[in-house]
DNA sequence: CTTGAAACAAAAGAGAA
DNA sequence: TTCTCTTTTGTTTCAAG
């Protein structure tokens, strides 16, 4: 973990929201001249605190699509079967996120496909591929209510 | 919806992964000279296909934290109570995402806090605030298995 | 952290394929 | 239209203090 002062934190906060801001503008926003701001940013990037920069695609305007969450349970709870499932998950582009869970279910998957048929086809394919998937529940997203691009950095850092 | 040719699609794909790529480099990658590429990008942005650019903060390296998914059911299923809940959700910074679901549960929430105590405190606060939350289940994330920054654009556009 | 300078990128226009 | 080329302005990067 890295020591962050208020200005570093502000840099991160701004970049979360405006990933393509110019370094000159960023410097102004945090109250520094370009050089020291640039030094800080480079340090933050080198420390691995910034994972990367990404454009957010507005899928709604681009193509018909459906987002589905799937809570999944594996047949076997061996280390090998967890590994096999996790490897398999990487291979499907439609699975845009996956989390291992403590408690009732083993995994939560977030899947994006063109429609429900494509989703069902994907699930059938996964079942056929014998990646260890046993019980699962499907939750279809009817509306995105909130999609923050920003983590609550102050809350987490206690400032 | 917008008509995209192969090059537009390629621009979007690259920007999903490299949000801070220079326009000259982007042009080269898609096989255009800077100006036409810049024109296309401007059109894509104006059409609202690019929601924004964001830095990805590597939270693991920054502070202790826990991610929790919560499936939530409301007491009342009136339009007014949905609205009230959705408004309330916007106010909590710890709730980084929320989706309305069809089927068993009403909402799925993604929450990030420093630890489980902070999570429980937040839930208690939400229950006290009488925002309509009735039954809920907590799924603690033990491991992020996959976190694609990229949507499967080709799959969705059928190319 | 400041200054300053060289290298580079962004933005916009004129005009050719 | 869609691209190439050129120019101006602004940004990035990095010394040196």
mmCIF file of N, CA and C in Angstrom, chain B residues 46-90:
data_model
loop_
_atom_site.group_PDB
_atom_site.id
_atom_site.type_symbol
_atom_site.label_atom_id
_atom_site.label_comp_id
_atom_site.label_asym_id
_atom_site.label_seq_id
_atom_site.Cartn_x
_atom_site.Cartn_y
_atom_site.Cartn_z
ATOM 1 N N UNK B 46 -20.182 12.268 -30.291
ATOM 2 C CA UNK B 46 -21.403 13.071 -30.397
ATOM 3 C C UNK B 46 -22.642 12.206 -30.399
ATOM 4 N N UNK B 47 -22.537 11.036 -31.000
ATOM 5 C CA UNK B 47 -23.682 10.121 -31.032
ATOM 6 C C UNK B 47 -23.927 9.511 -29.649
ATOM 7 N N UNK B 48 -23.054 9.831 -28.714
ATOM 8 C CA UNK B 48 -23.235 9.313 -27.362
ATOM 9 C C UNK B 48 -22.827 7.866 -27.200
ATOM 10 N N UNK B 49 -22.095 7.350 -28.157
ATOM 11 C CA UNK B 49 -21.689 5.944 -28.060
ATOM 12 C C UNK B 49 -20.575 5.747 -27.045
ATOM 13 N N UNK B 50 -19.845 6.817 -26.796
ATOM 14 C CA UNK B 50 -18.800 6.748 -25.777
ATOM 15 C C UNK B 50 -19.268 7.538 -24.578
ATOM 16 N N UNK B 51 -19.522 6.825 -23.506
ATOM 17 C CA UNK B 51 -20.094 7.447 -22.319
ATOM 18 C C UNK B 51 -19.098 8.311 -21.585
ATOM 19 N N UNK B 52 -17.843 8.004 -21.706
ATOM 20 C CA UNK B 52 -16.821 8.754 -21.003
ATOM 21 C C UNK B 52 -15.554 7.934 -20.918
ATOM 22 N N UNK B 53 -14.547 8.551 -20.344
ATOM 23 C CA UNK B 53 -13.259 7.884 -20.170
ATOM 24 C C UNK B 53 -12.954 7.845 -18.686
ATOM 25 N N UNK B 54 -12.464 6.707 -18.256
ATOM 26 C CA UNK B 54 -12.275 6.537 -16.816
ATOM 27 C C UNK B 54 -10.990 5.802 -16.505
ATOM 28 N N UNK B 55 -10.315 6.271 -15.455
ATOM 29 C CA UNK B 55 -9.170 5.506 -14.951
ATOM 30 C C UNK B 55 -9.687 4.416 -14.035
ATOM 31 N N UNK B 56 -9.051 3.297 -14.111
ATOM 32 C CA UNK B 56 -9.373 2.184 -13.231
ATOM 33 C C UNK B 56 -8.476 2.187 -12.018
ATOM 34 N N UNK B 57 -9.046 2.382 -10.872
ATOM 35 C CA UNK B 57 -8.240 2.423 -9.657
ATOM 36 C C UNK B 57 -8.069 1.003 -9.127
ATOM 37 N N UNK B 58 -6.845 0.687 -8.814
ATOM 38 C CA UNK B 58 -6.524 -0.628 -8.270
ATOM 39 C C UNK B 58 -6.726 -0.599 -6.760
ATOM 40 N N UNK B 59 -7.938 -0.862 -6.373
ATOM 41 C CA UNK B 59 -8.343 -0.667 -4.984
ATOM 42 C C UNK B 59 -7.552 -1.543 -4.028
ATOM 43 N N UNK B 60 -7.217 -2.708 -4.474
ATOM 44 C CA UNK B 60 -6.481 -3.675 -3.648
ATOM 45 C C UNK B 60 -5.177 -3.080 -3.134
ATOM 46 N N UNK B 61 -4.542 -2.271 -3.989
ATOM 47 C CA UNK B 61 -3.258 -1.700 -3.595
ATOM 48 C C UNK B 61 -3.419 -0.416 -2.790
ATOM 49 N N UNK B 62 -4.631 0.026 -2.661
ATOM 50 C CA UNK B 62 -4.861 1.362 -2.123
ATOM 51 C C UNK B 62 -5.349 1.338 -0.682
ATOM 52 N N UNK B 63 -6.196 0.392 -0.382
ATOM 53 C CA UNK B 63 -6.811 0.382 0.944
ATOM 54 C C UNK B 63 -7.478 -0.960 1.151
ATOM 55 N N UNK B 64 -7.668 -1.322 2.399
ATOM 56 C CA UNK B 64 -8.418 -2.546 2.642
ATOM 57 C C UNK B 64 -9.867 -2.286 2.253
ATOM 58 N N UNK B 65 -10.498 -3.293 1.732
ATOM 59 C CA UNK B 65 -11.852 -3.101 1.218
ATOM 60 C C UNK B 65 -12.513 -4.441 1.012
ATOM 61 N N UNK B 66 -13.820 -4.403 0.980
ATOM 62 C CA UNK B 66 -14.582 -5.614 0.713
ATOM 63 C C UNK B 66 -15.714 -5.283 -0.248
ATOM 64 N N UNK B 67 -15.938 -6.166 -1.186
ATOM 65 C CA UNK B 67 -17.061 -6.003 -2.110
ATOM 66 C C UNK B 67 -18.152 -6.978 -1.725
ATOM 67 N N UNK B 68 -19.362 -6.486 -1.704
ATOM 68 C CA UNK B 68 -20.505 -7.303 -1.315
ATOM 69 C C UNK B 68 -21.607 -7.134 -2.347
ATOM 70 N N UNK B 69 -22.189 -8.234 -2.764
ATOM 71 C CA UNK B 69 -23.401 -8.154 -3.568
ATOM 72 C C UNK B 69 -24.592 -8.405 -2.664
ATOM 73 N N UNK B 70 -25.643 -7.661 -2.919
ATOM 74 C CA UNK B 70 -26.852 -7.790 -2.113
ATOM 75 C C UNK B 70 -28.037 -7.941 -3.045
ATOM 76 N N UNK B 71 -28.765 -9.027 -2.886
ATOM 77 C CA UNK B 71 -30.020 -9.137 -3.617
ATOM 78 C C UNK B 71 -31.117 -8.666 -2.682
ATOM 79 N N UNK B 72 -31.914 -7.747 -3.177
ATOM 80 C CA UNK B 72 -32.850 -7.035 -2.310
ATOM 81 C C UNK B 72 -34.279 -7.146 -2.819
ATOM 82 N N UNK B 73 -35.176 -7.253 -1.876
ATOM 83 C CA UNK B 73 -36.592 -7.280 -2.207
ATOM 84 C C UNK B 73 -37.251 -6.116 -1.476
ATOM 85 N N UNK B 74 -38.169 -5.475 -2.130
ATOM 86 C CA UNK B 74 -38.857 -4.360 -1.479
ATOM 87 C C UNK B 74 -40.121 -4.854 -0.784
ATOM 88 N N UNK B 75 -40.536 -4.110 0.205
ATOM 89 C CA UNK B 75 -41.755 -4.450 0.934
ATOM 90 C C UNK B 75 -42.977 -4.287 0.019
ATOM 91 N N UNK B 76 -42.957 -3.204 -0.692
ATOM 92 C CA UNK B 76 -44.062 -2.802 -1.559
ATOM 93 C C UNK B 76 -43.661 -2.860 -3.005
ATOM 94 N N UNK B 77 -44.561 -3.290 -3.853
ATOM 95 C CA UNK B 77 -44.221 -3.292 -5.275
ATOM 96 C C UNK B 77 -45.019 -2.259 -6.059
ATOM 97 N N UNK B 78 -45.069 -1.074 -5.510
ATOM 98 C CA UNK B 78 -45.729 0.023 -6.220
ATOM 99 C C UNK B 78 -44.681 0.833 -6.963
ATOM 100 N N UNK B 79 -45.113 1.527 -7.994
ATOM 101 C CA UNK B 79 -44.190 2.376 -8.749
ATOM 102 C C UNK B 79 -43.516 3.378 -7.824
ATOM 103 N N UNK B 80 -44.278 3.903 -6.892
ATOM 104 C CA UNK B 80 -43.735 4.921 -5.987
ATOM 105 C C UNK B 80 -42.627 4.343 -5.113
ATOM 106 N N UNK B 81 -42.806 3.119 -4.661
ATOM 107 C CA UNK B 81 -41.780 2.574 -3.776
ATOM 108 C C UNK B 81 -40.530 2.172 -4.547
ATOM 109 N N UNK B 82 -40.706 1.744 -5.799
ATOM 110 C CA UNK B 82 -39.523 1.511 -6.639
ATOM 111 C C UNK B 82 -38.749 2.809 -6.816
ATOM 112 N N UNK B 83 -39.493 3.843 -7.110
ATOM 113 C CA UNK B 83 -38.858 5.141 -7.327
ATOM 114 C C UNK B 83 -38.104 5.605 -6.077
ATOM 115 N N UNK B 84 -38.753 5.438 -4.949
ATOM 116 C CA UNK B 84 -38.135 5.869 -3.696
ATOM 117 C C UNK B 84 -36.834 5.100 -3.441
ATOM 118 N N UNK B 85 -36.881 3.811 -3.672
ATOM 119 C CA UNK B 85 -35.693 2.990 -3.445
ATOM 120 C C UNK B 85 -34.564 3.396 -4.394
ATOM 121 N N UNK B 86 -34.927 3.573 -5.653
ATOM 122 C CA UNK B 86 -33.903 3.907 -6.649
ATOM 123 C C UNK B 86 -33.271 5.266 -6.373
ATOM 124 N N UNK B 87 -34.075 6.182 -5.884
ATOM 125 C CA UNK B 87 -33.517 7.474 -5.502
ATOM 126 C C UNK B 87 -32.567 7.341 -4.328
ATOM 127 N N UNK B 88 -32.982 6.544 -3.357
ATOM 128 C CA UNK B 88 -32.149 6.365 -2.162
ATOM 129 C C UNK B 88 -30.805 5.760 -2.523
ATOM 130 N N UNK B 89 -30.842 4.796 -3.433
ATOM 131 C CA UNK B 89 -29.622 4.092 -3.848
ATOM 132 C C UNK B 89 -28.566 5.054 -4.400
ATOM 133 N N UNK B 90 -29.043 6.095 -5.075
ATOM 134 C CA UNK B 90 -28.101 7.058 -5.668
ATOM 135 C C UNK B 90 -27.294 7.786 -4.595
#
